[in-house]
Amino acid sequence: VAMVHGETSGGVVYLYDPLSERGDKRFAVRAVRLETPTEHTLEPGPVTVYGNERFIGEGLTEPIPPRSSAVVPYALDRQVVVERTDNDENKLSRLVTLQRGVLTAEVQHIKRKKLTLTNRMGQSAKVFVRHTIPKGWALVHQPSEFERIGDAHLFYVELKPHEVKHIEIAEATPMERTLDLNADVTLDMMRSYVEAPEGQGAAGLTASLKKLLAVHKKLLDLSTE
């Protein structure tokens, strides 16, 4: 067992981790962030936190790799409030075949998590948002500042006194789907595909799809008439 006795850099932060046993779904918990100065892995164990010459909390660490950082929650003071909204969507990412009105395409299934963080304090707060990506998924949108701890991402947000900030985390996984061109949802996905900046690369394909969409619009207009 690696034993270390010495000083290291660290500080008090907030951690939002709704999936952890020591986390909370509505509030970011008070935590201590520390750097490990050793070349050895530190085993899980209790951490006692003192501040202003008194005991202020206790936490429990996960294994800490060599020369890395750890964020250990130790108290819930309800000063940083987090409101969360989740939604899913499907986005056309690649066309495979199109025959007799049946479209086979690669579709991105996207899960979006929108967070609103509110600082109730009269002082600044450093907040880390922990997010673990499931196997087979990849991040497609996230805050620019983050670090990795094990399998998780820690996204960093700086909150000024009484400040409110919004962040969004989106992850996607590819699926192959067979779609009927007569379905409204398919036409909406194709419109989004040709209008998106990434869809403008294949100019010939985009032009053909625009013509196809125009034909379908005429058919719908005739049907309505």
PDB file of N, CA and C in Angstrom, residues 44-139:
ATOM      1  N   PRO A  44      -8.490   3.614  -2.370  1.00  0.00           N
ATOM      2  CA  PRO A  44      -9.662   4.307  -1.818  1.00  0.00           C
ATOM      3  C   PRO A  44      -9.572   4.419  -0.299  1.00  0.00           C
ATOM      4  N   GLY A  45     -10.122   5.493   0.233  1.00  0.00           N
ATOM      5  CA  GLY A  45     -10.081   5.663   1.679  1.00  0.00           C
ATOM      6  C   GLY A  45     -10.723   6.961   2.112  1.00  0.00           C
ATOM      7  N   PRO A  46     -10.893   7.142   3.426  1.00  0.00           N
ATOM      8  CA  PRO A  46     -11.547   8.337   3.941  1.00  0.00           C
ATOM      9  C   PRO A  46     -10.641   9.565   3.864  1.00  0.00           C
ATOM     10  N   VAL A  47     -11.260  10.716   3.691  1.00  0.00           N
ATOM     11  CA  VAL A  47     -10.563  11.993   3.675  1.00  0.00           C
ATOM     12  C   VAL A  47     -11.255  12.919   4.670  1.00  0.00           C
ATOM     13  N   THR A  48     -10.503  13.443   5.615  1.00  0.00           N
ATOM     14  CA  THR A  48     -11.041  14.376   6.601  1.00  0.00           C
ATOM     15  C   THR A  48     -10.626  15.792   6.206  1.00  0.00           C
ATOM     16  N   VAL A  49     -11.589  16.697   6.188  1.00  0.00           N
ATOM     17  CA  VAL A  49     -11.338  18.064   5.726  1.00  0.00           C
ATOM     18  C   VAL A  49     -11.453  19.028   6.901  1.00  0.00           C
ATOM     19  N   TYR A  50     -10.381  19.832   7.102  1.00  0.00           N
ATOM     20  CA  TYR A  50     -10.385  20.861   8.129  1.00  0.00           C
ATOM     21  C   TYR A  50     -10.238  22.220   7.457  1.00  0.00           C
ATOM     22  N   GLY A  51     -10.905  23.234   8.005  1.00  0.00           N
ATOM     23  CA  GLY A  51     -10.774  24.596   7.515  1.00  0.00           C
ATOM     24  C   GLY A  51     -11.043  25.576   8.631  1.00  0.00           C
ATOM     25  N   ASN A  52     -10.281  26.690   8.658  1.00  0.00           N
ATOM     26  CA  ASN A  52     -10.420  27.685   9.730  1.00  0.00           C
ATOM     27  C   ASN A  52     -10.262  27.032  11.111  1.00  0.00           C
ATOM     28  N   GLU A  53      -9.297  26.091  11.174  1.00  0.00           N
ATOM     29  CA  GLU A  53      -8.935  25.422  12.429  1.00  0.00           C
ATOM     30  C   GLU A  53     -10.083  24.609  13.034  1.00  0.00           C
ATOM     31  N   ARG A  54     -10.961  24.072  12.172  1.00  0.00           N
ATOM     32  CA  ARG A  54     -12.035  23.228  12.688  1.00  0.00           C
ATOM     33  C   ARG A  54     -12.396  22.170  11.652  1.00  0.00           C
ATOM     34  N   PHE A  55     -13.055  21.111  12.097  1.00  0.00           N
ATOM     35  CA  PHE A  55     -13.514  20.035  11.221  1.00  0.00           C
ATOM     36  C   PHE A  55     -14.720  20.521  10.411  1.00  0.00           C
ATOM     37  N   ILE A  56     -14.669  20.356   9.062  1.00  0.00           N
ATOM     38  CA  ILE A  56     -15.787  20.807   8.232  1.00  0.00           C
ATOM     39  C   ILE A  56     -16.412  19.705   7.394  1.00  0.00           C
ATOM     40  N   GLY A  57     -15.848  18.507   7.400  1.00  0.00           N
ATOM     41  CA  GLY A  57     -16.485  17.436   6.640  1.00  0.00           C
ATOM     42  C   GLY A  57     -15.572  16.255   6.410  1.00  0.00           C
ATOM     43  N   GLU A  58     -16.172  15.193   5.865  1.00  0.00           N
ATOM     44  CA  GLU A  58     -15.416  13.981   5.582  1.00  0.00           C
ATOM     45  C   GLU A  58     -15.922  13.366   4.289  1.00  0.00           C
ATOM     46  N   GLY A  59     -15.005  12.852   3.486  1.00  0.00           N
ATOM     47  CA  GLY A  59     -15.367  12.241   2.216  1.00  0.00           C
ATOM     48  C   GLY A  59     -14.670  10.906   2.031  1.00  0.00           C
ATOM     49  N   LEU A  60     -14.888  10.315   0.867  1.00  0.00           N
ATOM     50  CA  LEU A  60     -14.302   9.014   0.556  1.00  0.00           C
ATOM     51  C   LEU A  60     -13.776   9.070  -0.871  1.00  0.00           C
ATOM     52  N   THR A  61     -12.512   8.729  -1.058  1.00  0.00           N
ATOM     53  CA  THR A  61     -11.905   8.797  -2.386  1.00  0.00           C
ATOM     54  C   THR A  61     -12.088   7.488  -3.143  1.00  0.00           C
ATOM     55  N   GLU A  62     -12.028   7.609  -4.470  1.00  0.00           N
ATOM     56  CA  GLU A  62     -11.863   6.449  -5.337  1.00  0.00           C
ATOM     57  C   GLU A  62     -10.350   6.245  -5.511  1.00  0.00           C
ATOM     58  N   PRO A  63      -9.902   5.154  -6.165  1.00  0.00           N
ATOM     59  CA  PRO A  63      -8.460   5.026  -6.439  1.00  0.00           C
ATOM     60  C   PRO A  63      -7.957   6.232  -7.230  1.00  0.00           C
ATOM     61  N   ILE A  64      -6.819   6.792  -6.813  1.00  0.00           N
ATOM     62  CA  ILE A  64      -6.261   7.981  -7.459  1.00  0.00           C
ATOM     63  C   ILE A  64      -4.987   7.588  -8.195  1.00  0.00           C
ATOM     64  N   PRO A  65      -4.967   7.693  -9.550  1.00  0.00           N
ATOM     65  CA  PRO A  65      -3.780   7.316 -10.317  1.00  0.00           C
ATOM     66  C   PRO A  65      -2.597   8.232 -10.011  1.00  0.00           C
ATOM     67  N   PRO A  66      -1.375   7.808 -10.370  1.00  0.00           N
ATOM     68  CA  PRO A  66      -0.186   8.628 -10.122  1.00  0.00           C
ATOM     69  C   PRO A  66      -0.257   9.980 -10.849  1.00  0.00           C
ATOM     70  N   ARG A  67       0.239  11.012 -10.188  1.00  0.00           N
ATOM     71  CA  ARG A  67       0.359  12.352 -10.764  1.00  0.00           C
ATOM     72  C   ARG A  67      -0.945  12.854 -11.384  1.00  0.00           C
ATOM     73  N   SER A  68      -2.042  12.595 -10.726  1.00  0.00           N
ATOM     74  CA  SER A  68      -3.331  13.031 -11.254  1.00  0.00           C
ATOM     75  C   SER A  68      -4.067  13.826 -10.177  1.00  0.00           C
ATOM     76  N   SER A  69      -5.273  14.273 -10.504  1.00  0.00           N
ATOM     77  CA  SER A  69      -6.067  15.034  -9.550  1.00  0.00           C
ATOM     78  C   SER A  69      -7.287  14.218  -9.123  1.00  0.00           C
ATOM     79  N   ALA A  70      -7.865  14.604  -8.017  1.00  0.00           N
ATOM     80  CA  ALA A  70      -9.068  13.949  -7.505  1.00  0.00           C
ATOM     81  C   ALA A  70      -9.992  15.007  -6.926  1.00  0.00           C
ATOM     82  N   VAL A  71     -11.296  14.786  -7.079  1.00  0.00           N
ATOM     83  CA  VAL A  71     -12.302  15.667  -6.491  1.00  0.00           C
ATOM     84  C   VAL A  71     -13.120  14.824  -5.526  1.00  0.00           C
ATOM     85  N   VAL A  72     -13.059  15.185  -4.240  1.00  0.00           N
ATOM     86  CA  VAL A  72     -13.680  14.380  -3.185  1.00  0.00           C
ATOM     87  C   VAL A  72     -14.802  15.187  -2.518  1.00  0.00           C
ATOM     88  N   PRO A  73     -16.072  14.805  -2.734  1.00  0.00           N
ATOM     89  CA  PRO A  73     -17.173  15.526  -2.075  1.00  0.00           C
ATOM     90  C   PRO A  73     -17.200  15.238  -0.581  1.00  0.00           C
ATOM     91  N   TYR A  74     -17.531  16.272   0.215  1.00  0.00           N
ATOM     92  CA  TYR A  74     -17.547  16.065   1.658  1.00  0.00           C
ATOM     93  C   TYR A  74     -18.731  16.717   2.371  1.00  0.00           C
ATOM     94  N   ALA A  75     -19.504  17.602   1.709  1.00  0.00           N
ATOM     95  CA  ALA A  75     -20.622  18.246   2.405  1.00  0.00           C
ATOM     96  C   ALA A  75     -21.616  18.799   1.387  1.00  0.00           C
ATOM     97  N   LEU A  76     -22.894  18.878   1.802  1.00  0.00           N
ATOM     98  CA  LEU A  76     -23.952  19.449   0.966  1.00  0.00           C
ATOM     99  C   LEU A  76     -24.437  20.732   1.638  1.00  0.00           C
ATOM    100  N   ASP A  77     -24.134  21.892   1.011  1.00  0.00           N
ATOM    101  CA  ASP A  77     -24.549  23.162   1.625  1.00  0.00           C
ATOM    102  C   ASP A  77     -25.634  23.891   0.829  1.00  0.00           C
ATOM    103  N   ARG A  78     -26.075  23.315  -0.298  1.00  0.00           N
ATOM    104  CA  ARG A  78     -27.203  23.823  -1.096  1.00  0.00           C
ATOM    105  C   ARG A  78     -26.987  25.259  -1.601  1.00  0.00           C
ATOM    106  N   GLN A  79     -25.742  25.621  -1.856  1.00  0.00           N
ATOM    107  CA  GLN A  79     -25.455  26.978  -2.333  1.00  0.00           C
ATOM    108  C   GLN A  79     -25.362  27.065  -3.861  1.00  0.00           C
ATOM    109  N   VAL A  80     -25.109  25.948  -4.517  1.00  0.00           N
ATOM    110  CA  VAL A  80     -25.065  25.909  -5.983  1.00  0.00           C
ATOM    111  C   VAL A  80     -26.199  24.996  -6.458  1.00  0.00           C
ATOM    112  N   VAL A  81     -27.229  25.601  -7.064  1.00  0.00           N
ATOM    113  CA  VAL A  81     -28.421  24.873  -7.496  1.00  0.00           C
ATOM    114  C   VAL A  81     -28.275  24.496  -8.967  1.00  0.00           C
ATOM    115  N   VAL A  82     -28.684  23.284  -9.313  1.00  0.00           N
ATOM    116  CA  VAL A  82     -28.583  22.808 -10.702  1.00  0.00           C
ATOM    117  C   VAL A  82     -29.960  22.329 -11.161  1.00  0.00           C
ATOM    118  N   GLU A  83     -30.451  22.930 -12.259  1.00  0.00           N
ATOM    119  CA  GLU A  83     -31.695  22.478 -12.888  1.00  0.00           C
ATOM    120  C   GLU A  83     -31.327  21.763 -14.183  1.00  0.00           C
ATOM    121  N   ARG A  84     -31.914  20.592 -14.394  1.00  0.00           N
ATOM    122  CA  ARG A  84     -31.516  19.731 -15.521  1.00  0.00           C
ATOM    123  C   ARG A  84     -32.701  19.423 -16.418  1.00  0.00           C
ATOM    124  N   THR A  85     -32.451  19.502 -17.737  1.00  0.00           N
ATOM    125  CA  THR A  85     -33.447  19.125 -18.742  1.00  0.00           C
ATOM    126  C   THR A  85     -32.793  18.168 -19.733  1.00  0.00           C
ATOM    127  N   ASP A  86     -33.438  17.002 -19.970  1.00  0.00           N
ATOM    128  CA  ASP A  86     -32.917  16.007 -20.912  1.00  0.00           C
ATOM    129  C   ASP A  86     -33.863  15.874 -22.097  1.00  0.00           C
ATOM    130  N   ASN A  87     -33.309  15.685 -23.294  1.00  0.00           N
ATOM    131  CA  ASN A  87     -34.126  15.360 -24.461  1.00  0.00           C
ATOM    132  C   ASN A  87     -33.319  14.547 -25.459  1.00  0.00           C
ATOM    133  N   ASP A  88     -34.032  13.812 -26.296  1.00  0.00           N
ATOM    134  CA  ASP A  88     -33.421  12.950 -27.323  1.00  0.00           C
ATOM    135  C   ASP A  88     -33.856  13.425 -28.702  1.00  0.00           C
ATOM    136  N   GLU A  89     -33.020  13.154 -29.706  1.00  0.00           N
ATOM    137  CA  GLU A  89     -33.393  13.446 -31.089  1.00  0.00           C
ATOM    138  C   GLU A  89     -32.620  12.525 -32.023  1.00  0.00           C
ATOM    139  N   ASN A  90     -33.145  12.345 -33.236  1.00  0.00           N
ATOM    140  CA  ASN A  90     -32.461  11.582 -34.276  1.00  0.00           C
ATOM    141  C   ASN A  90     -32.062  12.526 -35.398  1.00  0.00           C
ATOM    142  N   LYS A  91     -30.826  12.371 -35.867  1.00  0.00           N
ATOM    143  CA  LYS A  91     -30.308  13.257 -36.907  1.00  0.00           C
ATOM    144  C   LYS A  91     -29.672  12.415 -38.005  1.00  0.00           C
ATOM    145  N   LEU A  92     -30.068  12.702 -39.256  1.00  0.00           N
ATOM    146  CA  LEU A  92     -29.508  11.996 -40.410  1.00  0.00           C
ATOM    147  C   LEU A  92     -28.037  12.368 -40.560  1.00  0.00           C
ATOM    148  N   SER A  93     -27.141  11.371 -40.563  1.00  0.00           N
ATOM    149  CA  SER A  93     -25.716  11.675 -40.678  1.00  0.00           C
ATOM    150  C   SER A  93     -25.097  11.170 -41.980  1.00  0.00           C
ATOM    151  N   ARG A  94     -25.655  10.082 -42.575  1.00  0.00           N
ATOM    152  CA  ARG A  94     -25.085   9.551 -43.825  1.00  0.00           C
ATOM    153  C   ARG A  94     -26.142   8.753 -44.564  1.00  0.00           C
ATOM    154  N   LEU A  95     -26.262   9.000 -45.869  1.00  0.00           N
ATOM    155  CA  LEU A  95     -27.193   8.233 -46.693  1.00  0.00           C
ATOM    156  C   LEU A  95     -26.501   6.990 -47.225  1.00  0.00           C
ATOM    157  N   VAL A  96     -27.198   5.844 -47.140  1.00  0.00           N
ATOM    158  CA  VAL A  96     -26.626   4.587 -47.636  1.00  0.00           C
ATOM    159  C   VAL A  96     -27.237   4.242 -48.990  1.00  0.00           C
ATOM    160  N   THR A  97     -28.564   4.054 -49.051  1.00  0.00           N
ATOM    161  CA  THR A  97     -29.242   3.790 -50.325  1.00  0.00           C
ATOM    162  C   THR A  97     -30.596   4.494 -50.331  1.00  0.00           C
ATOM    163  N   LEU A  98     -31.084   4.725 -51.555  1.00  0.00           N
ATOM    164  CA  LEU A  98     -32.424   5.294 -51.732  1.00  0.00           C
ATOM    165  C   LEU A  98     -33.044   4.612 -52.945  1.00  0.00           C
ATOM    166  N   GLN A  99     -34.051   3.753 -52.705  1.00  0.00           N
ATOM    167  CA  GLN A  99     -34.666   2.997 -53.788  1.00  0.00           C
ATOM    168  C   GLN A  99     -36.179   2.942 -53.588  1.00  0.00           C
ATOM    169  N   ARG A 100     -36.908   3.341 -54.638  1.00  0.00           N
ATOM    170  CA  ARG A 100     -38.367   3.225 -54.657  1.00  0.00           C
ATOM    171  C   ARG A 100     -39.028   3.814 -53.401  1.00  0.00           C
ATOM    172  N   GLY A 101     -38.537   4.993 -53.009  1.00  0.00           N
ATOM    173  CA  GLY A 101     -39.158   5.686 -51.884  1.00  0.00           C
ATOM    174  C   GLY A 101     -38.760   5.178 -50.518  1.00  0.00           C
ATOM    175  N   VAL A 102     -37.817   4.234 -50.465  1.00  0.00           N
ATOM    176  CA  VAL A 102     -37.342   3.723 -49.177  1.00  0.00           C
ATOM    177  C   VAL A 102     -35.883   4.130 -49.003  1.00  0.00           C
ATOM    178  N   LEU A 103     -35.614   4.832 -47.914  1.00  0.00           N
ATOM    179  CA  LEU A 103     -34.285   5.377 -47.650  1.00  0.00           C
ATOM    180  C   LEU A 103     -33.611   4.569 -46.544  1.00  0.00           C
ATOM    181  N   THR A 104     -32.415   4.069 -46.835  1.00  0.00           N
ATOM    182  CA  THR A 104     -31.591   3.452 -45.800  1.00  0.00           C
ATOM    183  C   THR A 104     -30.487   4.435 -45.453  1.00  0.00           C
ATOM    184  N   ALA A 105     -30.387   4.777 -44.171  1.00  0.00           N
ATOM    185  CA  ALA A 105     -29.456   5.827 -43.776  1.00  0.00           C
ATOM    186  C   ALA A 105     -28.851   5.521 -42.414  1.00  0.00           C
ATOM    187  N   GLU A 106     -27.702   6.155 -42.175  1.00  0.00           N
ATOM    188  CA  GLU A 106     -27.090   6.119 -40.849  1.00  0.00           C
ATOM    189  C   GLU A 106     -27.622   7.309 -40.069  1.00  0.00           C
ATOM    190  N   VAL A 107     -28.213   7.028 -38.948  1.00  0.00           N
ATOM    191  CA  VAL A 107     -28.847   8.059 -38.133  1.00  0.00           C
ATOM    192  C   VAL A 107     -28.101   8.181 -36.806  1.00  0.00           C
ATOM    193  N   GLN A 108     -27.852   9.412 -36.394  1.00  0.00           N
ATOM    194  CA  GLN A 108     -27.272   9.654 -35.078  1.00  0.00           C
ATOM    195  C   GLN A 108     -28.396   9.815 -34.063  1.00  0.00           C
ATOM    196  N   HIS A 109     -28.387   8.946 -33.055  1.00  0.00           N
ATOM    197  CA  HIS A 109     -29.315   9.142 -31.928  1.00  0.00           C
ATOM    198  C   HIS A 109     -28.585  10.000 -30.901  1.00  0.00           C
ATOM    199  N   ILE A 110     -29.110  11.190 -30.649  1.00  0.00           N
ATOM    200  CA  ILE A 110     -28.429  12.179 -29.810  1.00  0.00           C
ATOM    201  C   ILE A 110     -29.199  12.377 -28.507  1.00  0.00           C
ATOM    202  N   LYS A 111     -28.473  12.307 -27.401  1.00  0.00           N
ATOM    203  CA  LYS A 111     -29.033  12.631 -26.089  1.00  0.00           C
ATOM    204  C   LYS A 111     -28.424  13.944 -25.620  1.00  0.00           C
ATOM    205  N   ARG A 112     -29.281  14.914 -25.301  1.00  0.00           N
ATOM    206  CA  ARG A 112     -28.814  16.225 -24.842  1.00  0.00           C
ATOM    207  C   ARG A 112     -29.177  16.436 -23.375  1.00  0.00           C
ATOM    208  N   LYS A 113     -28.205  16.950 -22.631  1.00  0.00           N
ATOM    209  CA  LYS A 113     -28.424  17.289 -21.221  1.00  0.00           C
ATOM    210  C   LYS A 113     -28.115  18.774 -21.059  1.00  0.00           C
ATOM    211  N   LYS A 114     -29.150  19.556 -20.704  1.00  0.00           N
ATOM    212  CA  LYS A 114     -28.980  20.989 -20.498  1.00  0.00           C
ATOM    213  C   LYS A 114     -29.045  21.288 -19.004  1.00  0.00           C
ATOM    214  N   LEU A 115     -28.034  21.977 -18.504  1.00  0.00           N
ATOM    215  CA  LEU A 115     -27.933  22.286 -17.085  1.00  0.00           C
ATOM    216  C   LEU A 115     -27.930  23.792 -16.878  1.00  0.00           C
ATOM    217  N   THR A 116     -28.697  24.248 -15.888  1.00  0.00           N
ATOM    218  CA  THR A 116     -28.682  25.645 -15.462  1.00  0.00           C
ATOM    219  C   THR A 116     -28.107  25.686 -14.054  1.00  0.00           C
ATOM    220  N   LEU A 117     -26.954  26.341 -13.892  1.00  0.00           N
ATOM    221  CA  LEU A 117     -26.274  26.400 -12.611  1.00  0.00           C
ATOM    222  C   LEU A 117     -26.443  27.793 -12.005  1.00  0.00           C
ATOM    223  N   THR A 118     -26.889  27.846 -10.762  1.00  0.00           N
ATOM    224  CA  THR A 118     -27.134  29.116 -10.076  1.00  0.00           C
ATOM    225  C   THR A 118     -26.289  29.167  -8.803  1.00  0.00           C
ATOM    226  N   ASN A 119     -25.511  30.229  -8.679  1.00  0.00           N
ATOM    227  CA  ASN A 119     -24.690  30.449  -7.490  1.00  0.00           C
ATOM    228  C   ASN A 119     -25.448  31.351  -6.518  1.00  0.00           C
ATOM    229  N   ARG A 120     -25.841  30.820  -5.372  1.00  0.00           N
ATOM    230  CA  ARG A 120     -26.581  31.600  -4.378  1.00  0.00           C
ATOM    231  C   ARG A 120     -25.672  32.446  -3.481  1.00  0.00           C
ATOM    232  N   MET A 121     -24.383  32.211  -3.553  1.00  0.00           N
ATOM    233  CA  MET A 121     -23.450  32.852  -2.621  1.00  0.00           C
ATOM    234  C   MET A 121     -23.030  34.246  -3.093  1.00  0.00           C
ATOM    235  N   GLY A 122     -22.496  35.010  -2.167  1.00  0.00           N
ATOM    236  CA  GLY A 122     -21.933  36.315  -2.487  1.00  0.00           C
ATOM    237  C   GLY A 122     -20.476  36.240  -2.842  1.00  0.00           C
ATOM    238  N   GLN A 123     -19.984  35.044  -3.183  1.00  0.00           N
ATOM    239  CA  GLN A 123     -18.600  34.851  -3.605  1.00  0.00           C
ATOM    240  C   GLN A 123     -18.563  33.878  -4.775  1.00  0.00           C
ATOM    241  N   SER A 124     -17.452  33.880  -5.498  1.00  0.00           N
ATOM    242  CA  SER A 124     -17.321  33.026  -6.679  1.00  0.00           C
ATOM    243  C   SER A 124     -17.265  31.554  -6.281  1.00  0.00           C
ATOM    244  N   ALA A 125     -17.658  30.690  -7.215  1.00  0.00           N
ATOM    245  CA  ALA A 125     -17.639  29.240  -6.970  1.00  0.00           C
ATOM    246  C   ALA A 125     -17.059  28.534  -8.189  1.00  0.00           C
ATOM    247  N   LYS A 126     -16.161  27.593  -7.940  1.00  0.00           N
ATOM    248  CA  LYS A 126     -15.626  26.737  -8.990  1.00  0.00           C
ATOM    249  C   LYS A 126     -16.424  25.433  -8.980  1.00  0.00           C
ATOM    250  N   VAL A 127     -17.068  25.137 -10.098  1.00  0.00           N
ATOM    251  CA  VAL A 127     -17.961  23.974 -10.161  1.00  0.00           C
ATOM    252  C   VAL A 127     -17.445  22.988 -11.208  1.00  0.00           C
ATOM    253  N   PHE A 128     -17.412  21.716 -10.838  1.00  0.00           N
ATOM    254  CA  PHE A 128     -17.087  20.647 -11.774  1.00  0.00           C
ATOM    255  C   PHE A 128     -18.339  19.789 -11.980  1.00  0.00           C
ATOM    256  N   VAL A 129     -18.667  19.520 -13.240  1.00  0.00           N
ATOM    257  CA  VAL A 129     -19.809  18.672 -13.592  1.00  0.00           C
ATOM    258  C   VAL A 129     -19.263  17.337 -14.091  1.00  0.00           C
ATOM    259  N   ARG A 130     -19.588  16.271 -13.383  1.00  0.00           N
ATOM    260  CA  ARG A 130     -19.072  14.952 -13.759  1.00  0.00           C
ATOM    261  C   ARG A 130     -20.028  14.280 -14.731  1.00  0.00           C
ATOM    262  N   HIS A 131     -19.460  13.747 -15.822  1.00  0.00           N
ATOM    263  CA  HIS A 131     -20.279  13.070 -16.839  1.00  0.00           C
ATOM    264  C   HIS A 131     -19.512  11.855 -17.356  1.00  0.00           C
ATOM    265  N   THR A 132     -20.164  10.703 -17.322  1.00  0.00           N
ATOM    266  CA  THR A 132     -19.561   9.466 -17.826  1.00  0.00           C
ATOM    267  C   THR A 132     -20.251   9.061 -19.118  1.00  0.00           C
ATOM    268  N   ILE A 133     -19.470   8.814 -20.170  1.00  0.00           N
ATOM    269  CA  ILE A 133     -20.021   8.459 -21.481  1.00  0.00           C
ATOM    270  C   ILE A 133     -20.232   6.950 -21.559  1.00  0.00           C
ATOM    271  N   PRO A 134     -21.447   6.501 -21.886  1.00  0.00           N
ATOM    272  CA  PRO A 134     -21.682   5.052 -22.027  1.00  0.00           C
ATOM    273  C   PRO A 134     -20.873   4.468 -23.188  1.00  0.00           C
ATOM    274  N   LYS A 135     -20.610   3.184 -23.130  1.00  0.00           N
ATOM    275  CA  LYS A 135     -19.882   2.495 -24.191  1.00  0.00           C
ATOM    276  C   LYS A 135     -20.659   2.576 -25.502  1.00  0.00           C
ATOM    277  N   GLY A 136     -19.982   2.915 -26.591  1.00  0.00           N
ATOM    278  CA  GLY A 136     -20.625   3.022 -27.896  1.00  0.00           C
ATOM    279  C   GLY A 136     -21.126   4.428 -28.205  1.00  0.00           C
ATOM    280  N   TRP A 137     -20.980   5.361 -27.265  1.00  0.00           N
ATOM    281  CA  TRP A 137     -21.418   6.737 -27.467  1.00  0.00           C
ATOM    282  C   TRP A 137     -20.192   7.639 -27.559  1.00  0.00           C
ATOM    283  N   ALA A 138     -20.381   8.835 -28.143  1.00  0.00           N
ATOM    284  CA  ALA A 138     -19.294   9.816 -28.265  1.00  0.00           C
ATOM    285  C   ALA A 138     -19.855  11.211 -28.044  1.00  0.00           C
ATOM    286  N   LEU A 139     -19.055  12.069 -27.438  1.00  0.00           N
ATOM    287  CA  LEU A 139     -19.481  13.448 -27.217  1.00  0.00           C
ATOM    288  C   LEU A 139     -19.523  14.202 -28.541  1.00  0.00           C
TER     289      LEU A 139
END
